[in-house]
Amino acid sequence: MNATVKPSQLIKGATGDWEIVIGLEVHAQVTSNSKLFSGASTEFGGEPNSHVSLVDAAMPGMLPVINEACIRQAVRTGLGLKAQINLRSVFDRKNYFYPDLPQGYQISQYKSPIVGEGEVIVDLDSGDSITVGIERLHLEQDAGKLLHDQHATMSFVDLNRSGVALMEIVSKPDMRTSEQAKAYVAKLRSILRYLGTCDGDMEKGSLRADVNVSVRKPGGPLGTRCEIKNVNSIRFIGQAIEYEARRQIGILEDGGPIDQETRLFDAVKGETRSMRSKEEAHDYRYFPDPDLLPLEFSQAYVDALKAELPELPDAKKARFIRDFALSPDDAGVLVSERESADFYEAVLGKLANAARDGKLAANWVINELFGRLNKDGHGIAASPVSAAQLAAIVDLIGDATISGKIAKDLFEIVWQEGGDPRALVETRGMKQVTDLGAIEKVVDDIIAVNPDKAAQVRDKPAMIGWFVGQVMKSSGGKANPQAVNDILKSKLGL
Amino acid sequence: MSVDATTVRRIAHLARIAVTDAEVPHLQGELNAMLAFVEQLSEVNVDGVEPMTSVTPMQMKKRGDVVDDGEIADAVVANAPATEDHFYLVPKVVE
């Protein structure tokens, strides 16, 4: 747990300050072709009950057989969370009755999960970072889907999701603000997407969170917590925490008790409300599933998966900072989404001199490209400017063929019309003038018609800026700024 | 170990099985008879013995990540008392 809490992280109540304690259980759908224990498809959508085998429908006599790809994905995710990988784990039955669960139990892992303790480093907007502990990760089956609005007296049951593999990733109660919780989920999602173990699509329900919230006097004993079920967007997670913390503080300050209960977040009203409390709701009567042997694999298996892990956001960020002298902020922006990092790396791969122009390329990706994409509401996948085109523009600046200012015009042309930046620079006469003779002539002309200013500049060297501006203006922005500076200095005797 | 009448009612409730008060004493007797039968196992000293999960030492069988099942919605809902467009229909449950 984080040792100290900053005053800015506390909530002011009528009786003083309150500290929020937050822990998250994230359910992440494993990326796999078929389900955890059957050969039915995991594809999203599909006709009702089409992606269902007799195993998923829990027909008598059907037996589960585990999908080895799901095991691999869980281990890889554990490694990405720098977590303990358990070479032996056990599947248990979690018993409850509900129409979306035809078996009458969910196959899950209770006492012996496949992955134990790990950690996630979470960067915050303030520039600080926190470490959020991972308690465990276990594999379990998803349930089916119920539709309540199709019929007056009946609910419709679709088992297409039934049996799809989920990873439940349980954090330690290490977060103290809604901002931290949101940043944690964003970081976790990013790691999963880098690993390719979960697509992180919250709209399709591939990633959803149960949020545990309690409040206490700063540093005091933990309060009673409430669990807000199935929150399916990062923004809603933040809203649910804010609402729930204030609700609990209100009750405590009025002298009331907090009931430990399960609540739902109503996104329309922006509030949490109690689920009809089910007595004995938590009596799941877990026991080891007699249909499944313990899950065992060797350390060599884990090591082989570890050797093949892709570079993850933290390592990539450190490399960008080290190799291209990017600022931590810029590197953080580039690595936060896998697609952004991939695009930047594709640009690097096309650059003539990546070591020299890597930082310049980062500026162009972040400021010009992302700025323009945001303005037009495009994602990076829909960028009209390809990595190769952007690299060519950066090359042209890097080798002093064009100035940064002209490059912005060129970027706009490529964005609007497409085309090869090098060819465009030739055909549209955008090349920087590096012919020193030509620049000298312009400089001479300007000094000749402005003898008074030429005299003043010897006392006020800052006035050279005015001359630079004049030269650039008369060259249509194409004169090489460095050459202009050098020639002006020598001609003006500075 | 034995169960009392309250526990019998609770187990029935968790399993969503309707049990009338008249049935409880009979069920309580049956459950306790079973528990007493299993109880005999506690006579065996298992100190230091690992729980057995399989009669023969074997690894859990695994499948490849291949879609080779499903697309049998007719069969899946064939036995259901009420269906519509391949959905199962159940008495309305809204949480």
Coordinates of C-alpha atoms in Angstrom, one line a residue:
Chain A
M1 CA 0.0 0.0 0.0
N2 CA 1.2 3.5 -0.7
A3 CA 2.6 5.0 2.4
T4 CA 1.5 8.5 2.4
V5 CA -1.5 10.3 1.0
K6 CA -1.2 13.8 -0.3
P7 CA -3.6 16.4 1.1
S8 CA -4.9 17.0 -2.4
Q9 CA -6.0 13.4 -2.6
L10 CA -8.4 13.8 0.3
I11 CA -12.0 14.6 0.2
K12 CA -13.3 17.3 2.5
G13 CA -16.3 16.4 4.6
A14 CA -18.2 18.1 7.3
T15 CA -16.2 16.3 10.0
G16 CA -12.8 16.7 8.4
D17 CA -10.9 15.0 5.7
W18 CA -11.6 11.5 4.2
E19 CA -9.4 9.2 2.3
I20 CA -10.8 6.9 -0.4
V21 CA -9.4 3.4 -0.7
I22 CA -10.0 1.7 -4.1
G23 CA -9.3 -1.8 -5.4
L24 CA -10.3 -3.1 -8.8
E25 CA -11.3 -6.5 -10.2
V26 CA -10.9 -6.3 -14.0
H27 CA -12.4 -8.9 -16.2
A28 CA -10.5 -9.2 -19.4
Q29 CA -11.7 -11.4 -22.2
V30 CA -8.8 -13.6 -23.4
T31 CA -8.0 -13.3 -27.0
S32 CA -8.5 -16.8 -28.4
N33 CA -10.3 -18.4 -31.3
S34 CA -12.3 -20.9 -29.3
K35 CA -13.7 -21.0 -25.7
L36 CA -11.9 -21.9 -22.5
F37 CA -13.3 -25.4 -22.3
S38 CA -15.0 -26.0 -25.7
G39 CA -14.4 -25.7 -29.5
A40 CA -17.1 -23.1 -30.0
S41 CA -16.1 -19.7 -31.5
T42 CA -15.5 -16.7 -29.3
E43 CA -16.5 -14.3 -32.1
F44 CA -18.5 -11.3 -31.0
G45 CA -22.1 -11.2 -32.1
G46 CA -23.4 -14.1 -34.1
E47 CA -26.9 -15.5 -34.3
P48 CA -28.4 -16.5 -30.9
N49 CA -26.9 -19.6 -29.5
S50 CA -24.8 -20.2 -32.7
H51 CA -21.4 -20.1 -31.0
V52 CA -22.5 -22.7 -28.5
S53 CA -21.4 -26.3 -28.1
L54 CA -23.2 -28.9 -26.0
V55 CA -20.4 -28.3 -23.4
D56 CA -21.3 -24.6 -23.2
A57 CA -25.0 -25.4 -22.9
A58 CA -24.1 -27.8 -20.0
M59 CA -25.8 -30.8 -21.5
P60 CA -25.5 -33.9 -19.3
G61 CA -22.4 -35.9 -19.8
M62 CA -20.4 -33.2 -21.5
L63 CA -16.9 -32.7 -20.2
P64 CA -14.7 -29.6 -20.3
V65 CA -11.3 -29.8 -22.1
I66 CA -9.0 -26.8 -21.5
N67 CA -7.8 -24.6 -24.4
E68 CA -4.0 -24.5 -24.2
A69 CA -4.0 -21.0 -25.9
C70 CA -5.9 -19.6 -23.0
I71 CA -3.3 -21.0 -20.6
R72 CA -0.6 -19.4 -22.6
Q73 CA -2.4 -16.0 -22.7
A74 CA -2.9 -16.0 -18.9
V75 CA 0.8 -16.8 -18.3
R76 CA 1.9 -14.2 -20.8
T77 CA -0.3 -11.6 -19.1
G78 CA 1.1 -12.6 -15.7
L79 CA 4.6 -12.1 -17.1
G80 CA 3.6 -8.7 -18.4
L81 CA 2.4 -7.8 -14.9
K82 CA 5.7 -8.9 -13.5
A83 CA 3.8 -11.4 -11.5
Q84 CA 4.5 -14.8 -9.8
I85 CA 3.5 -17.6 -12.2
N86 CA 2.2 -20.6 -10.4
L87 CA 3.3 -23.8 -12.0
R88 CA 0.4 -25.6 -10.5
S89 CA -3.1 -24.2 -10.2
V90 CA -6.6 -25.6 -9.7
F91 CA -10.0 -25.1 -11.2
D92 CA -12.9 -24.8 -8.9
R93 CA -16.6 -24.7 -9.2
K94 CA -18.3 -21.5 -8.1
N95 CA -21.8 -22.4 -7.5
Y96 CA -24.8 -20.2 -8.1
F97 CA -28.1 -20.4 -9.9
Y98 CA -28.9 -17.9 -12.6
P99 CA -30.4 -18.4 -16.1
D100 CA -27.2 -17.1 -17.8
L101 CA -25.2 -19.9 -16.2
P102 CA -26.5 -23.3 -17.5
Q103 CA -24.0 -25.4 -15.5
G104 CA -25.2 -24.0 -12.2
Y105 CA -21.6 -23.2 -11.5
Q106 CA -18.9 -21.1 -13.1
I107 CA -15.5 -22.9 -13.6
S108 CA -13.1 -20.5 -12.0
Q109 CA -9.9 -20.6 -9.9
Y110 CA -10.3 -19.9 -6.2
K111 CA -7.5 -21.0 -3.8
S112 CA -4.8 -21.7 -6.4
P113 CA -4.9 -19.2 -9.2
I114 CA -2.6 -19.5 -12.2
V115 CA -0.9 -16.1 -11.5
G116 CA 0.0 -14.6 -8.1
E117 CA 1.3 -11.2 -7.0
G118 CA 2.6 -8.7 -9.4
E119 CA 2.6 -4.9 -10.0
V120 CA 1.7 -2.2 -12.5
I121 CA 3.5 1.1 -12.7
V122 CA 0.9 3.8 -13.4
D123 CA 1.9 7.3 -14.7
L124 CA -0.4 10.1 -13.7
D125 CA -1.2 13.3 -15.5
S126 CA 0.6 15.2 -12.8
G127 CA 3.9 13.6 -13.9
D128 CA 4.0 11.4 -10.7
S129 CA 3.7 7.7 -10.9
I130 CA 2.4 5.1 -8.5
T131 CA 2.8 1.4 -8.2
V132 CA -0.4 -0.6 -8.0
G133 CA 0.0 -4.1 -6.6
I134 CA -1.6 -7.1 -8.4
E135 CA -3.1 -9.6 -5.9
R136 CA -3.8 -12.4 -8.4
L137 CA -5.0 -13.3 -11.9
H138 CA -7.1 -16.3 -12.5
L139 CA -8.9 -17.9 -15.5
E140 CA -12.7 -18.4 -15.5
Q141 CA -15.7 -18.8 -17.8
D142 CA -17.8 -15.9 -18.9
A143 CA -21.6 -16.3 -18.5
G144 CA -24.3 -16.0 -21.2
K145 CA -26.4 -12.9 -22.0
L146 CA -29.9 -12.2 -20.9
L147 CA -32.4 -10.0 -22.7
H148 CA -35.2 -8.7 -20.6
D149 CA -36.9 -6.3 -23.0
Q150 CA -38.1 -8.8 -25.7
H151 CA -41.1 -10.2 -23.9
A152 CA -43.6 -9.2 -21.2
T153 CA -43.1 -12.2 -18.9
M154 CA -40.0 -14.0 -20.3
S155 CA -36.3 -13.3 -20.4
F156 CA -34.3 -14.4 -23.5
V157 CA -31.1 -16.4 -23.0
D158 CA -28.2 -16.3 -25.5
L159 CA -25.2 -18.5 -24.5
N160 CA -22.8 -17.3 -27.2
R161 CA -20.6 -15.7 -24.5
S162 CA -21.0 -18.7 -22.2
G163 CA -17.7 -20.3 -21.6
V164 CA -15.5 -17.7 -23.3
A165 CA -12.3 -17.4 -21.3
L166 CA -11.9 -14.4 -19.0
M167 CA -8.9 -13.3 -16.9
E168 CA -9.9 -11.8 -13.6
I169 CA -7.2 -9.5 -12.6
V170 CA -7.5 -8.4 -9.0
S171 CA -5.5 -5.4 -7.8
K172 CA -4.5 -4.6 -4.2
P173 CA -6.4 -1.7 -2.6
D174 CA -3.6 0.6 -3.6
M175 CA -5.5 3.5 -5.2
R176 CA -6.6 6.6 -3.5
T177 CA -8.3 8.8 -6.1
S178 CA -10.6 8.2 -9.1
E179 CA -7.8 9.6 -11.3
Q180 CA -5.4 6.9 -10.1
A181 CA -8.0 4.2 -10.7
K182 CA -8.7 5.4 -14.2
A183 CA -5.0 5.6 -15.0
Y184 CA -4.5 2.1 -13.7
V185 CA -7.2 0.7 -15.9
A186 CA -5.8 2.6 -18.9
K187 CA -2.3 1.2 -18.2
L188 CA -3.6 -2.3 -17.7
R189 CA -5.6 -2.1 -20.9
S190 CA -2.5 -0.9 -22.7
I191 CA -0.3 -3.8 -21.4
L192 CA -3.0 -6.3 -22.4
R193 CA -3.2 -4.8 -25.9
Y194 CA 0.6 -4.8 -26.3
L195 CA 0.6 -8.5 -25.2
G196 CA -2.3 -9.3 -27.5
T197 CA -4.0 -11.2 -24.7
C198 CA -7.1 -9.0 -24.6
D199 CA -8.4 -6.6 -27.3
G200 CA -9.4 -4.2 -24.5
D201 CA -12.6 -3.2 -26.3
M202 CA -14.7 -1.9 -23.5
E203 CA -17.7 -1.1 -25.7
K204 CA -18.0 -4.8 -26.6
G205 CA -17.5 -5.8 -23.0
S206 CA -14.0 -7.3 -23.5
L207 CA -12.8 -5.4 -20.5
R208 CA -15.0 -4.5 -17.5
A209 CA -14.3 -3.7 -13.9
D210 CA -15.8 -4.3 -10.5
V211 CA -14.8 -1.4 -8.4
N212 CA -14.3 -1.7 -4.6
V213 CA -14.6 1.5 -2.7
S214 CA -14.4 2.4 0.9
V215 CA -13.6 5.5 2.8
R216 CA -11.7 6.2 6.1
K217 CA -10.1 8.9 8.1
P218 CA -6.6 9.4 6.6
G219 CA -4.4 6.5 7.7
G220 CA -7.1 5.1 9.9
P221 CA -8.5 1.5 9.9
L222 CA -10.1 0.4 6.6
G223 CA -13.8 1.2 6.2
T224 CA -16.5 -1.2 5.0
R225 CA -16.4 -1.5 1.3
C226 CA -19.0 -1.6 -1.4
E227 CA -18.5 -3.3 -4.7
I228 CA -19.7 -1.6 -7.8
K229 CA -20.3 -4.3 -10.5
N230 CA -19.5 -4.4 -14.1
V231 CA -18.5 -0.8 -15.0
N232 CA -17.7 -0.8 -18.6
S233 CA -15.9 2.5 -19.4
I234 CA -12.9 4.3 -17.9
R235 CA -14.9 7.5 -17.5
F236 CA -17.7 5.6 -15.7
I237 CA -15.2 4.1 -13.3
G238 CA -14.2 7.6 -12.3
Q239 CA -17.7 8.8 -11.9
A240 CA -18.8 5.7 -10.0
I241 CA -15.9 6.2 -7.5
E242 CA -16.6 9.9 -7.0
Y243 CA -20.3 9.3 -6.4
E244 CA -19.8 6.3 -4.2
A245 CA -17.2 7.9 -2.0
R246 CA -19.4 10.9 -1.3
R247 CA -22.4 8.7 -0.6
Q248 CA -20.4 6.7 2.0
I249 CA -19.0 9.9 3.6
G250 CA -22.5 11.3 3.8
I251 CA -23.8 8.2 5.6
L252 CA -20.8 8.1 8.0
E253 CA -21.0 11.8 8.9
D254 CA -24.7 11.3 9.7
G255 CA -23.7 8.6 12.1
G256 CA -24.9 5.7 9.9
P257 CA -23.2 2.4 9.1
I258 CA -22.0 1.3 5.6
D259 CA -23.6 -2.0 4.6
Q260 CA -21.2 -4.2 2.7
E261 CA -23.1 -4.7 -0.5
T262 CA -23.0 -5.0 -4.3
R263 CA -24.1 -1.9 -6.2
L264 CA -24.7 -1.0 -9.8
F265 CA -23.6 2.2 -11.6
D266 CA -26.3 3.9 -13.4
A267 CA -24.5 5.8 -16.2
V268 CA -27.6 7.9 -17.1
K269 CA -28.1 9.2 -13.6
G270 CA -24.4 9.1 -12.7
E271 CA -25.1 7.3 -9.4
T272 CA -24.6 4.0 -7.8
R273 CA -27.5 2.0 -6.4
S274 CA -27.9 -1.1 -4.4
M275 CA -28.6 -4.3 -6.2
R276 CA -31.6 -6.0 -4.7
S277 CA -29.7 -7.5 -1.8
K278 CA -29.5 -11.3 -2.1
E279 CA -29.1 -13.0 1.3
E280 CA -26.4 -15.6 1.2
A281 CA -25.3 -14.1 -2.2
H282 CA -21.7 -14.8 -1.3
D283 CA -22.2 -18.4 -0.4
Y284 CA -20.6 -19.9 -3.6
R285 CA -19.6 -23.2 -2.0
Y286 CA -16.4 -23.5 -4.0
F287 CA -14.9 -26.9 -4.4
P288 CA -12.3 -28.3 -6.9
D289 CA -13.9 -29.2 -10.2
P290 CA -13.7 -33.0 -10.4
D291 CA -13.9 -32.8 -14.2
L292 CA -10.5 -31.1 -14.4
L293 CA -7.1 -32.1 -13.3
P294 CA -4.8 -29.5 -11.7
L295 CA -3.2 -27.3 -14.3
E296 CA 0.5 -27.9 -14.4
F297 CA 3.4 -26.8 -16.6
S298 CA 7.1 -26.4 -16.3
Q299 CA 9.3 -23.4 -15.6
A300 CA 10.8 -24.0 -19.0
Y301 CA 7.4 -23.4 -20.6
V302 CA 7.1 -20.1 -18.7
D303 CA 10.7 -19.1 -19.7
A304 CA 10.0 -19.8 -23.3
L305 CA 6.9 -17.6 -23.2
K306 CA 8.9 -14.9 -21.4
A307 CA 11.6 -14.9 -24.1
E308 CA 9.0 -14.2 -26.7
L309 CA 7.1 -11.4 -25.0
P310 CA 6.9 -8.2 -27.0
E311 CA 8.4 -5.0 -25.7
L312 CA 5.9 -3.5 -23.2
P313 CA 5.0 0.1 -22.7
D314 CA 7.4 0.8 -19.8
A315 CA 10.4 -0.7 -21.6
K316 CA 9.5 1.0 -24.9
K317 CA 9.1 4.4 -23.1
A318 CA 12.6 4.0 -21.5
R319 CA 14.1 3.1 -24.8
F320 CA 12.6 6.1 -26.6
I321 CA 13.9 8.4 -23.9
R322 CA 17.4 6.8 -24.0
D323 CA 17.8 6.4 -27.7
F324 CA 16.1 9.5 -29.0
A325 CA 16.3 11.9 -26.1
L326 CA 12.5 12.2 -25.9
S327 CA 11.0 13.9 -22.9
P328 CA 9.2 11.5 -20.5
D329 CA 5.9 13.2 -21.4
D330 CA 6.4 12.7 -25.1
A331 CA 7.6 9.1 -24.8
G332 CA 4.6 8.5 -22.5
V333 CA 2.1 9.8 -25.1
L334 CA 3.7 7.7 -27.8
V335 CA 3.6 4.4 -25.9
S336 CA 0.2 4.8 -24.2
E337 CA -1.6 3.2 -27.1
R338 CA 0.1 0.4 -29.0
E339 CA -1.1 1.8 -32.4
S340 CA 0.6 5.1 -31.7
A341 CA 3.9 3.4 -30.7
D342 CA 3.7 1.2 -33.8
F343 CA 3.2 4.3 -36.0
Y344 CA 6.1 6.1 -34.4
E345 CA 8.3 3.1 -34.8
A346 CA 7.3 2.7 -38.4
V347 CA 8.4 6.3 -39.0
L348 CA 11.7 5.6 -37.2
G349 CA 12.2 2.6 -39.5
K350 CA 11.8 4.8 -42.6
L351 CA 14.0 7.6 -41.5
A352 CA 17.3 8.1 -43.3
N353 CA 19.0 9.0 -40.0
A354 CA 16.8 7.9 -37.1
A355 CA 19.5 8.6 -34.4
R356 CA 19.6 12.2 -35.6
D357 CA 16.0 12.8 -36.4
G358 CA 14.2 10.5 -33.9
K359 CA 13.2 13.3 -31.6
L360 CA 12.2 15.5 -34.5
A361 CA 10.0 12.7 -35.7
A362 CA 8.4 12.3 -32.3
N363 CA 7.5 16.0 -32.3
W364 CA 6.0 15.6 -35.7
V365 CA 4.0 12.6 -34.8
I366 CA 2.7 14.1 -31.5
N367 CA 2.2 17.8 -32.5
E368 CA 1.4 17.8 -36.2
L369 CA -0.1 14.3 -36.8
F370 CA -1.9 13.7 -33.6
G371 CA -3.0 17.3 -33.5
R372 CA -4.4 17.1 -36.9
L373 CA -6.0 13.7 -36.3
N374 CA -7.7 15.0 -33.2
K375 CA -9.0 18.0 -35.0
D376 CA -10.5 15.9 -37.7
G377 CA -11.7 13.2 -35.2
H378 CA -9.7 10.4 -36.8
G379 CA -7.9 7.5 -35.1
I380 CA -4.4 6.8 -36.1
A381 CA -5.5 3.8 -38.2
A382 CA -7.4 6.3 -40.5
S383 CA -4.4 8.7 -40.9
P384 CA -4.3 10.1 -44.4
V385 CA -0.5 10.6 -43.9
S386 CA 1.4 7.3 -43.8
A387 CA 4.5 6.6 -41.7
A388 CA 6.6 6.6 -44.8
Q389 CA 5.3 10.0 -45.9
L390 CA 5.8 11.5 -42.5
A391 CA 9.3 10.0 -42.4
A392 CA 10.1 11.6 -45.7
I393 CA 8.9 15.0 -44.5
V394 CA 11.1 14.6 -41.4
D395 CA 14.0 13.6 -43.6
L396 CA 13.6 16.7 -45.7
I397 CA 13.8 18.9 -42.6
G398 CA 16.7 16.8 -41.1
D399 CA 18.8 17.1 -44.2
A400 CA 18.0 20.9 -44.5
T401 CA 16.1 20.5 -47.8
I402 CA 13.2 22.4 -46.4
S403 CA 12.6 24.5 -43.3
G404 CA 10.3 23.5 -40.5
K405 CA 7.9 26.2 -41.6
I406 CA 7.7 25.0 -45.2
A407 CA 7.4 21.4 -43.8
K408 CA 4.1 22.4 -42.2
D409 CA 2.8 23.5 -45.6
L410 CA 4.1 20.3 -47.1
F411 CA 2.4 18.3 -44.4
E412 CA -0.9 20.0 -45.2
I413 CA -0.5 19.2 -48.9
V414 CA 0.3 15.5 -48.2
W415 CA -2.7 15.4 -45.8
Q416 CA -5.1 16.9 -48.4
E417 CA -3.7 15.5 -51.6
G418 CA -1.3 12.7 -50.8
G419 CA 1.8 12.1 -52.8
D420 CA 5.5 11.6 -52.3
P421 CA 6.9 14.5 -50.2
R422 CA 10.2 14.5 -52.0
A423 CA 8.6 14.8 -55.4
L424 CA 6.2 17.5 -54.1
V425 CA 9.1 19.6 -52.8
E426 CA 10.7 19.5 -56.3
T427 CA 7.6 20.1 -58.4
R428 CA 6.2 22.9 -56.2
G429 CA 9.6 24.6 -55.7
M430 CA 9.5 24.3 -51.9
K431 CA 13.2 23.6 -51.6
Q432 CA 15.2 25.7 -49.1
V433 CA 17.6 28.0 -50.7
T434 CA 21.0 26.9 -49.6
D435 CA 22.8 28.6 -52.5
L436 CA 24.9 31.0 -50.4
G437 CA 25.4 33.4 -53.3
A438 CA 21.7 33.9 -53.7
I439 CA 21.2 34.5 -50.0
E440 CA 24.1 36.9 -49.9
K441 CA 22.5 38.9 -52.7
V442 CA 19.3 39.2 -50.8
V443 CA 21.1 40.2 -47.6
D444 CA 23.1 42.8 -49.4
D445 CA 20.0 44.3 -50.9
I446 CA 18.2 44.5 -47.6
I447 CA 21.2 46.1 -45.8
A448 CA 21.6 48.6 -48.7
V449 CA 18.1 49.9 -48.4
N450 CA 18.1 50.0 -44.6
P451 CA 21.4 51.7 -43.7
D452 CA 19.9 53.2 -40.5
K453 CA 18.9 49.8 -39.1
A454 CA 22.3 48.3 -40.2
A455 CA 23.9 51.0 -38.1
Q456 CA 21.7 50.4 -35.1
V457 CA 22.2 46.6 -35.0
R458 CA 25.8 47.0 -33.9
D459 CA 24.5 48.5 -30.6
K460 CA 21.4 46.3 -30.3
P461 CA 22.4 42.8 -31.6
A462 CA 18.9 41.6 -30.9
M463 CA 17.8 43.6 -33.9
I464 CA 19.3 40.9 -36.2
G465 CA 15.9 39.2 -35.9
W466 CA 14.3 41.9 -37.9
F467 CA 16.9 41.3 -40.7
V468 CA 16.3 37.6 -40.6
G469 CA 12.6 38.2 -41.0
Q470 CA 13.1 40.5 -44.0
V471 CA 15.4 37.9 -45.7
M472 CA 13.0 35.1 -45.1
K473 CA 10.1 37.2 -46.3
S474 CA 11.8 38.1 -49.6
S475 CA 12.8 34.5 -50.1
G476 CA 9.3 33.2 -49.6
G477 CA 10.4 31.3 -46.5
K478 CA 12.7 29.1 -48.4
A479 CA 16.1 30.5 -47.4
N480 CA 18.0 28.3 -45.0
P481 CA 17.6 30.1 -41.6
Q482 CA 21.0 29.0 -40.4
A483 CA 22.8 30.3 -43.5
V484 CA 20.8 33.5 -43.3
N485 CA 21.9 34.0 -39.7
D486 CA 25.6 33.3 -40.5
I487 CA 25.7 35.6 -43.6
L488 CA 23.9 38.4 -41.7
K489 CA 26.3 38.2 -38.8
S490 CA 29.3 38.5 -41.0
K491 CA 27.9 41.2 -43.2
L492 CA 26.7 43.3 -40.3
G493 CA 30.0 42.8 -38.4
L494 CA 28.4 41.0 -35.4
Chain B
M1 CA -20.7 -33.6 11.0
S2 CA -24.5 -33.3 10.7
V3 CA -27.0 -30.8 9.4
D4 CA -29.9 -29.2 11.1
A5 CA -33.3 -28.3 9.6
T6 CA -32.2 -24.7 9.0
T7 CA -29.2 -25.8 7.0
V8 CA -31.4 -28.1 4.9
R9 CA -33.6 -25.2 4.0
R10 CA -30.6 -23.1 3.2
I11 CA -29.1 -25.7 0.9
A12 CA -32.4 -26.2 -0.9
H13 CA -32.7 -22.4 -1.3
L14 CA -29.2 -22.0 -2.7
A15 CA -30.0 -24.9 -5.2
R16 CA -33.3 -23.2 -6.0
I17 CA -35.2 -26.4 -5.1
A18 CA -38.6 -25.9 -3.5
V19 CA -38.7 -27.9 -0.3
T20 CA -41.9 -27.9 1.9
D21 CA -41.6 -27.9 5.7
A22 CA -43.0 -31.4 5.7
E23 CA -40.1 -32.7 3.6
V24 CA -37.4 -31.2 5.7
P25 CA -37.1 -33.8 8.5
H26 CA -36.9 -36.6 5.9
L27 CA -34.2 -34.8 3.8
Q28 CA -32.3 -34.0 7.0
G29 CA -32.2 -37.7 7.9
E30 CA -31.1 -38.7 4.4
L31 CA -28.3 -36.0 4.3
N32 CA -27.1 -37.0 7.8
A33 CA -27.0 -40.6 6.8
M34 CA -24.8 -39.7 3.8
L35 CA -22.6 -37.5 5.9
A36 CA -22.2 -40.3 8.5
F37 CA -21.2 -42.7 5.7
V38 CA -18.5 -40.3 4.4
E39 CA -17.5 -39.6 8.0
Q40 CA -15.9 -43.0 8.2
L41 CA -13.1 -41.7 6.0
S42 CA -11.9 -39.5 8.9
E43 CA -10.7 -42.7 10.7
V44 CA -7.9 -42.8 8.2
N45 CA -4.7 -40.9 9.1
V46 CA -3.8 -38.7 6.1
D47 CA -1.1 -36.6 7.9
G48 CA 1.4 -35.5 5.3
V49 CA -0.4 -37.2 2.4
E50 CA -1.1 -34.9 -0.6
P51 CA -4.7 -34.8 -1.8
M52 CA -5.2 -37.2 -4.7
T53 CA -6.6 -35.7 -7.8
S54 CA -6.2 -38.6 -10.2
V55 CA -5.9 -42.4 -9.8
T56 CA -3.1 -42.5 -12.3
P57 CA -0.4 -39.9 -12.5
M58 CA -1.3 -37.9 -15.6
Q59 CA -1.3 -34.4 -17.0
M60 CA -4.5 -32.6 -17.8
K61 CA -5.5 -33.1 -21.4
K62 CA -5.5 -29.9 -23.5
R63 CA -7.2 -28.8 -26.7
G64 CA -5.7 -26.6 -29.5
D65 CA -7.2 -23.2 -30.1
V66 CA -9.4 -24.3 -32.9
V67 CA -13.1 -23.7 -33.7
D68 CA -14.5 -27.1 -34.3
D69 CA -17.8 -27.0 -32.5
G70 CA -20.9 -24.8 -32.3
E71 CA -23.3 -23.7 -35.1
I72 CA -25.8 -26.2 -33.8
A73 CA -28.4 -23.8 -32.4
D74 CA -31.2 -26.2 -33.3
A75 CA -29.7 -29.0 -31.2
V76 CA -28.7 -26.6 -28.4
V77 CA -32.3 -25.5 -27.8
A78 CA -34.0 -28.8 -28.9
N79 CA -35.0 -29.8 -25.4
A80 CA -36.0 -26.4 -24.0
P81 CA -39.6 -26.0 -23.0
A82 CA -39.8 -22.5 -24.5
T83 CA -37.7 -21.0 -27.3
E84 CA -37.9 -18.2 -29.8
D85 CA -35.5 -17.5 -32.7
H86 CA -33.1 -19.9 -31.1
F87 CA -33.1 -18.1 -27.8
Y88 CA -34.0 -20.0 -24.6
L89 CA -37.0 -18.4 -22.9
V90 CA -37.1 -18.4 -19.1
P91 CA -39.5 -16.8 -16.7
K92 CA -38.5 -13.1 -16.4
V93 CA -35.5 -12.4 -14.2
V94 CA -34.5 -8.8 -13.7
E95 CA -31.9 -7.9 -11.2

